[in-house]
mmCIF file of C-alpha atoms and ligand atoms in Angstrom:
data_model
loop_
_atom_site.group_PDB
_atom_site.id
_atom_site.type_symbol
_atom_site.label_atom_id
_atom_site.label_comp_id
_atom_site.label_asym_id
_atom_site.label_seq_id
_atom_site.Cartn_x
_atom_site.Cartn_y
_atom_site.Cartn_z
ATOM 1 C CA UNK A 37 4.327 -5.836 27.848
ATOM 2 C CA UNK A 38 3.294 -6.394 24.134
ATOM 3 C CA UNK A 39 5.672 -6.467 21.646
ATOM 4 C CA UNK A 40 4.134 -4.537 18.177
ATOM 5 C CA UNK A 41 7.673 -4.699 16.225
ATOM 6 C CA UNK A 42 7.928 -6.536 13.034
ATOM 7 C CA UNK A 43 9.784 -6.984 10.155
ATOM 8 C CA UNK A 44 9.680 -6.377 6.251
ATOM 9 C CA UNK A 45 11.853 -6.675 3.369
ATOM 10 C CA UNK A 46 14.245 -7.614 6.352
ATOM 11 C CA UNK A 47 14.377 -4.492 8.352
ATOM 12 C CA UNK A 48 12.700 -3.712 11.332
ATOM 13 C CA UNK A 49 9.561 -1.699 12.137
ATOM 14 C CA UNK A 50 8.916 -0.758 15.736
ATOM 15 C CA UNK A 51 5.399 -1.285 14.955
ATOM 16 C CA UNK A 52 3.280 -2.588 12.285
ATOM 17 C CA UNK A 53 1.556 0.203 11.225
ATOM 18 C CA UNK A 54 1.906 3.055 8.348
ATOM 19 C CA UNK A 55 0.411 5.249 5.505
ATOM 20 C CA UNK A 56 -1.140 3.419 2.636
ATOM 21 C CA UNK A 57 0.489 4.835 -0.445
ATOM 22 C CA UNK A 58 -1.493 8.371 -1.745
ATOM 23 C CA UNK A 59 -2.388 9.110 2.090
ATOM 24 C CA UNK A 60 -0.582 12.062 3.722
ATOM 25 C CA UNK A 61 2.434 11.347 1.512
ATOM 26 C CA UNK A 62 2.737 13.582 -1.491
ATOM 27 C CA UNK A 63 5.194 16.541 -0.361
ATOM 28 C CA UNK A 64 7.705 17.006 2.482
ATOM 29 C CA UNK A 65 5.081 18.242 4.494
ATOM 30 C CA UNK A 66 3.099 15.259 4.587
ATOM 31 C CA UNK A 67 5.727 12.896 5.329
ATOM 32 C CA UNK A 68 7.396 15.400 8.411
ATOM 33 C CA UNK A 69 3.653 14.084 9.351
ATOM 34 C CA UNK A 70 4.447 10.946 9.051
ATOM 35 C CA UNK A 71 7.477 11.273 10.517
ATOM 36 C CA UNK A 72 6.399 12.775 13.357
ATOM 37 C CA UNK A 73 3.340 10.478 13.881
ATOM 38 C CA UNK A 74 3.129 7.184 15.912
ATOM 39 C CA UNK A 75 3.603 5.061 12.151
ATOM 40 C CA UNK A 76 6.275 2.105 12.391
ATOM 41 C CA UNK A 77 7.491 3.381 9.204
ATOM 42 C CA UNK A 78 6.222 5.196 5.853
ATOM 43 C CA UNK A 79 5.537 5.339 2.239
ATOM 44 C CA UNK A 80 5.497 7.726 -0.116
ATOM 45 C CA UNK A 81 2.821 8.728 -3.026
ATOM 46 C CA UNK A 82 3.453 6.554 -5.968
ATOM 47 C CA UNK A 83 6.166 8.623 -8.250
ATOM 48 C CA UNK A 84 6.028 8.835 -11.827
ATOM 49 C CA UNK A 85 8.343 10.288 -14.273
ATOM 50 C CA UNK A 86 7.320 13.489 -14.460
ATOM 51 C CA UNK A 87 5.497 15.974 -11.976
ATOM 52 C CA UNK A 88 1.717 15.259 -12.586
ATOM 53 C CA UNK A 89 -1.408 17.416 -11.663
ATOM 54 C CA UNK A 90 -3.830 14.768 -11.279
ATOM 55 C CA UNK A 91 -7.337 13.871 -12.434
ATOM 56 C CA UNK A 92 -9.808 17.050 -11.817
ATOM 57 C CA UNK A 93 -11.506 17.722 -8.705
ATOM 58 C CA UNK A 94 -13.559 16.797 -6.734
ATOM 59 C CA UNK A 95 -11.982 13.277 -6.814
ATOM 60 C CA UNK A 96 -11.804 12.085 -3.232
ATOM 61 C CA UNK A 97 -14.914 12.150 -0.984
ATOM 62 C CA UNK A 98 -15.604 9.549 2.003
ATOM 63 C CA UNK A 99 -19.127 8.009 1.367
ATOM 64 C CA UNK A 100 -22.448 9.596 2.902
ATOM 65 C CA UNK A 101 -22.741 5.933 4.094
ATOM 66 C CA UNK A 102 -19.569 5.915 6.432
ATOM 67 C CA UNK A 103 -18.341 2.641 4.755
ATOM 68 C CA UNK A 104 -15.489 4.397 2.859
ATOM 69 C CA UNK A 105 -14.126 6.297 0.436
ATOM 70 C CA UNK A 106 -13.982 6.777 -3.318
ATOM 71 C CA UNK A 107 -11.240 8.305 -5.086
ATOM 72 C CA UNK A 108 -9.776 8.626 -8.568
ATOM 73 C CA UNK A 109 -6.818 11.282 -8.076
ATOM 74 C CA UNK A 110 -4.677 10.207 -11.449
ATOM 75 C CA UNK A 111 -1.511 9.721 -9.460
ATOM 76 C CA UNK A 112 -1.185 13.564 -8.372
ATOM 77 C CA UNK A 113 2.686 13.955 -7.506
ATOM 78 C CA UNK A 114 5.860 15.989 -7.542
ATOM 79 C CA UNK A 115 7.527 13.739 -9.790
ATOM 80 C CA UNK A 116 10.252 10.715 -9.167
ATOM 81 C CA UNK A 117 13.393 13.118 -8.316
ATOM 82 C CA UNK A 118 11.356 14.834 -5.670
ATOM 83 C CA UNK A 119 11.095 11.407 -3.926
ATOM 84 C CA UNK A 120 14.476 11.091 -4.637
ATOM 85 C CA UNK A 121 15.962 13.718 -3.027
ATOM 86 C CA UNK A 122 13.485 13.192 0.197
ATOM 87 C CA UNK A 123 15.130 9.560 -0.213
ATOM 88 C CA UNK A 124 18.432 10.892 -0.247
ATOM 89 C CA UNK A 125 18.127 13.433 2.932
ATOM 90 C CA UNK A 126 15.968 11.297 4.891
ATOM 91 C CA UNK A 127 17.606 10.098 8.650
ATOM 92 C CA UNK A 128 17.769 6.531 8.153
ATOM 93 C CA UNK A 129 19.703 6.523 11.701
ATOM 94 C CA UNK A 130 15.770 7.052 12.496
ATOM 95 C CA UNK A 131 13.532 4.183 13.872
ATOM 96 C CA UNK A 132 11.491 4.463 10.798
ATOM 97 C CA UNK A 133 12.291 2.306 7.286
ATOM 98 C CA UNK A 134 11.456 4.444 4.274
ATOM 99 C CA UNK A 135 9.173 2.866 1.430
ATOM 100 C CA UNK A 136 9.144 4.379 -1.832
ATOM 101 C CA UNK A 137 6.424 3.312 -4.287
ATOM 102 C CA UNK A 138 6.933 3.785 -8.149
ATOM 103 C CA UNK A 139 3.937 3.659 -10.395
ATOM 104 C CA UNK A 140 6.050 4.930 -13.919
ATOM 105 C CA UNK A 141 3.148 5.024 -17.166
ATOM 106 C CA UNK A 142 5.441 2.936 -19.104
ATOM 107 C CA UNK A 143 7.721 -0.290 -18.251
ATOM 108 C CA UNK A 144 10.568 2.553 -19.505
ATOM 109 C CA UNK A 145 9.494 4.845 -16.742
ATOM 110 C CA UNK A 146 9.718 2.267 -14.185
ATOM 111 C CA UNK A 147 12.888 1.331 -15.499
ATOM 112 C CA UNK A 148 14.578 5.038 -15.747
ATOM 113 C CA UNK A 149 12.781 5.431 -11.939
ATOM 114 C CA UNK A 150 14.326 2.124 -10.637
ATOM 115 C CA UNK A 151 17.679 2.943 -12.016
ATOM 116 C CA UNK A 152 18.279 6.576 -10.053
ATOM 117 C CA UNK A 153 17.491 4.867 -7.446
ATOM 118 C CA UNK A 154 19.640 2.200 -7.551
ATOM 119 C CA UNK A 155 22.377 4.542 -8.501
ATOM 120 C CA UNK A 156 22.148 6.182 -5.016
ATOM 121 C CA UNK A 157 22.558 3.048 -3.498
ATOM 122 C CA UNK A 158 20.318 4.314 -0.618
ATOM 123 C CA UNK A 159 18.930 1.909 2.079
ATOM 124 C CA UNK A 160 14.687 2.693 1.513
ATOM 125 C CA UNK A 161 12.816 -0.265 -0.023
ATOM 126 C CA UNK A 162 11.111 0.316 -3.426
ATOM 127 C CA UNK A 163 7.690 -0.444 -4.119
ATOM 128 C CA UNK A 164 5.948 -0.691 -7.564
ATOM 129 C CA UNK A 165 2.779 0.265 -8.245
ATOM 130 C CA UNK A 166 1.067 -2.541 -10.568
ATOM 131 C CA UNK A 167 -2.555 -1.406 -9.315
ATOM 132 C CA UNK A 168 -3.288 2.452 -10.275
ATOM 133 C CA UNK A 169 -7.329 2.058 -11.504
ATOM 134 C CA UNK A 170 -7.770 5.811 -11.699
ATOM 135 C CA UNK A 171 -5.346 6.742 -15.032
ATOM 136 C CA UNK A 172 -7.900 7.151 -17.808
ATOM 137 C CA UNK A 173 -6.766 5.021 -20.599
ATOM 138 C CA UNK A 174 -3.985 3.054 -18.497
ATOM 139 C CA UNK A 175 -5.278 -0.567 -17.590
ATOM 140 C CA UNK A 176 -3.501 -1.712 -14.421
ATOM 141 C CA UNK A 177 -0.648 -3.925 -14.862
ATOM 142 C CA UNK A 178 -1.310 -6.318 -12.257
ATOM 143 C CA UNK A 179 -5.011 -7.293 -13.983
ATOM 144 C CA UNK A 180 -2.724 -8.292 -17.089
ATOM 145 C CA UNK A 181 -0.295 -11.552 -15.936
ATOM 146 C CA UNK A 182 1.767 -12.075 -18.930
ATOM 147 C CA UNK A 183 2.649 -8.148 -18.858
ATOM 148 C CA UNK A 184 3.050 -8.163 -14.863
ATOM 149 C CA UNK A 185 5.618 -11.110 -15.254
ATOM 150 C CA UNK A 186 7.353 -9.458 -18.685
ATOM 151 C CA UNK A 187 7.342 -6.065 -16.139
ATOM 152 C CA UNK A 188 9.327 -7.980 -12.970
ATOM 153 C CA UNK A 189 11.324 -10.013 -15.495
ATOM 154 C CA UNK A 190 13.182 -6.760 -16.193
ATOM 155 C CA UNK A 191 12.539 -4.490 -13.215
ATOM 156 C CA UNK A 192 13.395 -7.493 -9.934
ATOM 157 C CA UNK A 193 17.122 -7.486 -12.204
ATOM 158 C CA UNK A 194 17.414 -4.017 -11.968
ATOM 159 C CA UNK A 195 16.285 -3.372 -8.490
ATOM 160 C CA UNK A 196 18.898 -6.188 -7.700
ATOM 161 C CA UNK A 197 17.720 -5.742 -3.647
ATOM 162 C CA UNK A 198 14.916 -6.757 -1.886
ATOM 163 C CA UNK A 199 11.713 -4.649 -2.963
ATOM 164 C CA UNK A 200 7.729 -5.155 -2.978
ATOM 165 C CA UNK A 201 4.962 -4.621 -5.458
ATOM 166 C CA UNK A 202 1.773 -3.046 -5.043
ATOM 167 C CA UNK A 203 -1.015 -4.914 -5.704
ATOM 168 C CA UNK A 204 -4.791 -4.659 -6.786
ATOM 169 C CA UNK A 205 -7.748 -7.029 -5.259
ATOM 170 C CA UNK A 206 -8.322 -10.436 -7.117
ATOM 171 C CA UNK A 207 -11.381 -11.918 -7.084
ATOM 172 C CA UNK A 208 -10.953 -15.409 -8.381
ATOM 173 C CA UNK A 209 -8.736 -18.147 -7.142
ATOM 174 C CA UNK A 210 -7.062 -18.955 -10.147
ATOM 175 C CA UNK A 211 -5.808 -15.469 -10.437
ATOM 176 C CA UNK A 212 -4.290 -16.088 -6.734
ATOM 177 C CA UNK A 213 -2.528 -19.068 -8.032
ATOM 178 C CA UNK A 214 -1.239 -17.212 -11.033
ATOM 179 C CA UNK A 215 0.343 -14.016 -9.664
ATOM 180 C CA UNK A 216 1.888 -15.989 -7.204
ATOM 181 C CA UNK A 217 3.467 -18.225 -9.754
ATOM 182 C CA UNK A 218 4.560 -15.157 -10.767
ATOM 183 C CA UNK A 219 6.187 -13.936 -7.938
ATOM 184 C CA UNK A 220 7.565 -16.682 -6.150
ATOM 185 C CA UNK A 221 10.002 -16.651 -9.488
ATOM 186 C CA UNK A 222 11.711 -13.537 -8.251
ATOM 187 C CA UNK A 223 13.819 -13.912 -5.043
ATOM 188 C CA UNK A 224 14.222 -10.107 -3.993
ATOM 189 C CA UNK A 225 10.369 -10.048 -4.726
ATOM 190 C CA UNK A 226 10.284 -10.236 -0.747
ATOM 191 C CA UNK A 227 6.585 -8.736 -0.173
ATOM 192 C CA UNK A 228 3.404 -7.967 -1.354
ATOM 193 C CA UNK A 229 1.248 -5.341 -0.333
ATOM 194 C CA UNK A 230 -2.482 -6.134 -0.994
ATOM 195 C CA UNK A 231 -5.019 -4.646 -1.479
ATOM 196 C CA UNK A 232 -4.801 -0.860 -3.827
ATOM 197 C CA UNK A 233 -8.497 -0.360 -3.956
ATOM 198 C CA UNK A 234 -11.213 -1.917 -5.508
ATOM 199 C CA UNK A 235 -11.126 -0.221 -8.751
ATOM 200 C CA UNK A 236 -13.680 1.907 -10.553
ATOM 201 C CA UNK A 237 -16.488 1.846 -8.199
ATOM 202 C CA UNK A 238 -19.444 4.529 -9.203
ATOM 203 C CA UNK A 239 -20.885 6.528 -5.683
ATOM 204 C CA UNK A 240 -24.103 8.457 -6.799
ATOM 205 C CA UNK A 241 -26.185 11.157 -4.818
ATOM 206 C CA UNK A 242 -29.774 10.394 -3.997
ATOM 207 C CA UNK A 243 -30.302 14.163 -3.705
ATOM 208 C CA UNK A 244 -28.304 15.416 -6.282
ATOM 209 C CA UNK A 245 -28.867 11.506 -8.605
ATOM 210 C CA UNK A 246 -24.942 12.580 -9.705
ATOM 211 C CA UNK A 247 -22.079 11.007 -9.221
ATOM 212 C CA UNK A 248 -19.690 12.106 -6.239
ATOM 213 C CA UNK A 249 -16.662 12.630 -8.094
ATOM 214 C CA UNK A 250 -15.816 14.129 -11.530
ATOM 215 C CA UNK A 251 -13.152 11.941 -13.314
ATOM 216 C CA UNK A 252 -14.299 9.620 -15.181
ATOM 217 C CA UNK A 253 -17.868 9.481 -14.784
ATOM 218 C CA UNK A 254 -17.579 9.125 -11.328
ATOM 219 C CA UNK A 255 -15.956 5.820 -11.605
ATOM 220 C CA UNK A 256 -13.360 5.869 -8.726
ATOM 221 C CA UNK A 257 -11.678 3.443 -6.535
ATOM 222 C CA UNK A 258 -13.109 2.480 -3.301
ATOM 223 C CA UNK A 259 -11.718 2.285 0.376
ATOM 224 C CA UNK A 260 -12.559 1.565 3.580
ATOM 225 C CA UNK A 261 -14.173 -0.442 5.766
ATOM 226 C CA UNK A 262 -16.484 -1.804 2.888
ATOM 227 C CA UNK A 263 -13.237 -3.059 1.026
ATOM 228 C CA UNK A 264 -12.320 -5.228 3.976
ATOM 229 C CA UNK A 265 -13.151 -8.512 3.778
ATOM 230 C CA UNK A 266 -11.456 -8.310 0.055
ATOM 231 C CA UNK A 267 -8.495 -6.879 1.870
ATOM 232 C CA UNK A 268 -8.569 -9.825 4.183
ATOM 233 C CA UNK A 269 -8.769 -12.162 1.429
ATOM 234 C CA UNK A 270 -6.085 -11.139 -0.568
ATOM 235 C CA UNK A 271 -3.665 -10.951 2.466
ATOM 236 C CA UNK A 272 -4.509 -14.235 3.180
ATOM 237 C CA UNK A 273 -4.304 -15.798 0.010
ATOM 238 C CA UNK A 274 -0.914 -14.496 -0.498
ATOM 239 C CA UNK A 275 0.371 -15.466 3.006
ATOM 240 C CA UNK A 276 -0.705 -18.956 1.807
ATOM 241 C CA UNK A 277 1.021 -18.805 -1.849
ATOM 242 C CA UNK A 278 3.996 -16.783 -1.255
ATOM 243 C CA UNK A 279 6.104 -18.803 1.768
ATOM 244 C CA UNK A 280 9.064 -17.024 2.983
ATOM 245 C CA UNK A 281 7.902 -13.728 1.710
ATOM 246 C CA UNK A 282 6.021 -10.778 3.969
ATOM 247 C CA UNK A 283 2.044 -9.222 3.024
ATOM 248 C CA UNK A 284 1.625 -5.589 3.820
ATOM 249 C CA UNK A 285 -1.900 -5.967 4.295
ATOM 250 C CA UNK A 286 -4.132 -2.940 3.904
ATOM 251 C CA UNK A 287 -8.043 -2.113 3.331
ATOM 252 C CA UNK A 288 -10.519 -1.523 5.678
ATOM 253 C CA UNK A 289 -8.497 -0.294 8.971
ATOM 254 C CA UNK A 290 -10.506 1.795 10.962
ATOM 255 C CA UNK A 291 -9.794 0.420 14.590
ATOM 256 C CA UNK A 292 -7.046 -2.415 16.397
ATOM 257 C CA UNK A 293 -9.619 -5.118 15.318
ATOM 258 C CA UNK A 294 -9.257 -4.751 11.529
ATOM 259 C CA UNK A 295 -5.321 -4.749 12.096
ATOM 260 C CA UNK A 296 -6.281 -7.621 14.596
ATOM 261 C CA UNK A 297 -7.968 -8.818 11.764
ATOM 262 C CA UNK A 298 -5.064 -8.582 9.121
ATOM 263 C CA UNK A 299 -2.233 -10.071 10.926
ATOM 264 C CA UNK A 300 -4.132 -13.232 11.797
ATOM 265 C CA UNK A 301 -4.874 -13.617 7.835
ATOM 266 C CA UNK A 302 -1.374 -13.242 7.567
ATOM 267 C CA UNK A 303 -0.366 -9.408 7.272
ATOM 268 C CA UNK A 304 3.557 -7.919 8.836
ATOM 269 C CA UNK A 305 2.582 -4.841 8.131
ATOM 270 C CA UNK A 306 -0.647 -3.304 8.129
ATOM 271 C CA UNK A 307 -1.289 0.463 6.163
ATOM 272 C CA UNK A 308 -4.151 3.006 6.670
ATOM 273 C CA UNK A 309 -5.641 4.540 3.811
ATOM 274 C CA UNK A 310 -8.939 6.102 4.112
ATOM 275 C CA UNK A 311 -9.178 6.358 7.845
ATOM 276 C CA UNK A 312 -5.697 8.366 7.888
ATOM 277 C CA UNK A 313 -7.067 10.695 5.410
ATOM 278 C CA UNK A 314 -10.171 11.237 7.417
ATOM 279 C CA UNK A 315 -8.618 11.359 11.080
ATOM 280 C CA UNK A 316 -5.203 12.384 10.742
ATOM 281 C CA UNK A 317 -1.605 11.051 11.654
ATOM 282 C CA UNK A 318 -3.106 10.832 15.245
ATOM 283 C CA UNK A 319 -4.787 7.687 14.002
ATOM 284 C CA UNK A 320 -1.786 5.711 14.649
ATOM 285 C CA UNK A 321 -1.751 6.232 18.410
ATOM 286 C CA UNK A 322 -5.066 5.232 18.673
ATOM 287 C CA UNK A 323 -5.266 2.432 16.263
ATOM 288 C CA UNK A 324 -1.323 1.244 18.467
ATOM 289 C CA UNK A 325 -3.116 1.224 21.934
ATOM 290 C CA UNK A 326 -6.121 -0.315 20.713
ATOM 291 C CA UNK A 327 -4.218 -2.930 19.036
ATOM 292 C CA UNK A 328 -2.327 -3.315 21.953
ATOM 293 C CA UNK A 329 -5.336 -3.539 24.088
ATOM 294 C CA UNK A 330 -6.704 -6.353 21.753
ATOM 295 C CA UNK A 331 -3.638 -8.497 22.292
ATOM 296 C CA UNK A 332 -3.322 -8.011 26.507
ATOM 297 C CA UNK A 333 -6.712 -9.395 26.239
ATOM 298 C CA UNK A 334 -5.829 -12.480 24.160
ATOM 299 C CA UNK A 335 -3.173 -13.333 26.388
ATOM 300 C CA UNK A 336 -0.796 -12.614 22.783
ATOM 301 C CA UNK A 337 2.572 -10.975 23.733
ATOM 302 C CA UNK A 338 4.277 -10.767 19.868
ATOM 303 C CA UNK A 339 2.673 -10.333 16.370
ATOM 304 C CA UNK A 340 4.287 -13.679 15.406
ATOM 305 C CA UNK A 341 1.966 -15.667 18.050
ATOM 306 C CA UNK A 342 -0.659 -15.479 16.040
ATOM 307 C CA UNK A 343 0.550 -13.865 12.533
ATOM 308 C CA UNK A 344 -1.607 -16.113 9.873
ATOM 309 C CA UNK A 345 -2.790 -18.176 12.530
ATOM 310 C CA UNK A 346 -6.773 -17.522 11.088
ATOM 311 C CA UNK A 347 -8.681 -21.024 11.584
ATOM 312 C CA UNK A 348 -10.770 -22.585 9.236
ATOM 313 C CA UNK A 349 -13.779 -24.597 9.893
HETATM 314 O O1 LIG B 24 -2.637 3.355 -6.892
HETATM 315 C C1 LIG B 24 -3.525 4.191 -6.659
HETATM 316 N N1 LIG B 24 -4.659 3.805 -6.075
HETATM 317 C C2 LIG B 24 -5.685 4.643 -5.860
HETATM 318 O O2 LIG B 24 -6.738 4.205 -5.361
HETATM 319 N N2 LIG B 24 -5.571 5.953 -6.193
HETATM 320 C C3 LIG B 24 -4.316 6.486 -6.557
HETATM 321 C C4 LIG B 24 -4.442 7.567 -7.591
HETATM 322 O O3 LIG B 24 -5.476 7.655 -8.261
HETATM 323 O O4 LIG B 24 -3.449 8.307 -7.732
HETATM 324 N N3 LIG B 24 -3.372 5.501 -6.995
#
């Protein structure tokens, strides 16, 4: 029998897989979805302050070329007290660990978010956002060190328990090495989910020669199998630089091999993103048995026999 329970932020999934943040996640609707779906666990959209509409449509499409997705929604969502008060009727008696991911506009926002939820001393895991690349005029935090560090310096206090930040791709070693400089400074830092997407990408129609999407030109972020090997990376980096902490790895799921894939570079968890948005909460069934499949063949009975275990040449 194969064994696809693991562990984050020190409580137990019974198996590795959920929503990436923004995917069937924004009302109660969605996440009954979720709950109701094969997912070890969930995570809600990213909450800010205030109840926000969203960039204009259209502003999600998946590519003509079947590769992935583009998307610059503007952090649509019913505002941080609506998450909340999901947090604070949820069934935590279920099998399922709640995730709640903040992405506040200011470090004040975070900080009035992360304090209601502290005050209701409830057991979900908070996640910030550092790696939104879709609200015009807001650079993301976690492309900016010094302010990612001044950020944690006041919100890992706060937050007092374990939590996890939300992270965008890097690209460049050195920027490895320095975010997790970063974060191995915090102790109840405990994970690190990599990667958001690969910001402001620009998908154009041959027919049409416009862009896809409206916001911003048409610059969007991009998902999907095409972001994988980025995903990949960044997993693995941070499974390198961040010892004793968990990566939620995510980018690029569309079958058991890409999970395969992303707990050998190191990944505990593993989210869907575009391919939940395209196939449904279904996808988790599938993506469990092929998975599972995967692993009879390997002769691998538990994620930990070959969690990170990627050779090199
Ligand atoms: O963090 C985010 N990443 C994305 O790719 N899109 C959403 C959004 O635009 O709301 N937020």
């Amino acid at each position: 029998m194969v064994d696809l329970s693991t562990k984050v932020a020190g409580l137990s999934l019974p198996n590795l897989l959920f929503n990436a943040s923004g995917v069937c996640c924004q009302t109660e609707t969605d996440l009954k979805l979720m709950i109701e779906s094969e997912s070890g666990s969930l995570i809600t959209k990213s909450a800010t302050y205030e109840y926000r509409e969203g960039n204009p449509s259209p502003r999600y499409l998946p590519l003509p070329s079947g590769l992935g997705s583009i998307n610059s929604m503007g952090l649509p969502n019913e505002g941080y007290e609506y998450y909340l008060n999901f947090a604070k009727n949820y069934d935590y008696s279920s099998k399922k660990p709640l995730f709640i991911s903040l992405s506040g506009l200011s470090l004040a926002d975070n900080v009035k978010m992360c304090e209601a939820f502290v005050a209701a001393e409830l057991p979900c895991v908070l996640e910030v956002n550092f790696s939104c690349p879709n609200v015009p005029g807001k650079p993301q935090l976690g492309y900016d060190m010094e302010a990612m560090e001044s950020a944690l310096n006041v919100l890992a206090p706060l937050i007092k328990k374990p939590f996890g930040v939300k992270l965008p791709p890097y690209f460049d070693i050195a920027h490895f090495d320095t975010a997790a400089t970063i974060f191995n400074k915090f102790d109840n830092l405990v994970y690190v989910t990599c990667i958001n997407s690969v910001g402001n990408g620009l998908a154009i129609d041959f027919e049409t020669e416009s862009a896809l999407i409206k916001p911003k030109d048409g610059f969007g972020g991009l998902g999907g199998l095409m972001v994988l090997n980025t995903a990949l990376a960044n997993v693995n980096a941070f499974y390198r630089r961040l010892p004793g902490k968990q990566v939620i790895g995510v980018g690029g799921v569309t079958s058991g091999k890409e999970v395969f894939l992303h707990v050998l570079a190191g990944a505990s968890a593993v989210q869907i993103g575009t391919t939940l948005k395209e196939e449904g909460p279904t996808v988790f069934a599938r993506i469990n048995k092929e998975l599972t499949d995967i692993m009879i063949a390997k002769g691998y009975k538990s994620l930990d026999e070959f969690r990170g275990k990627v050779k090199t040449l």
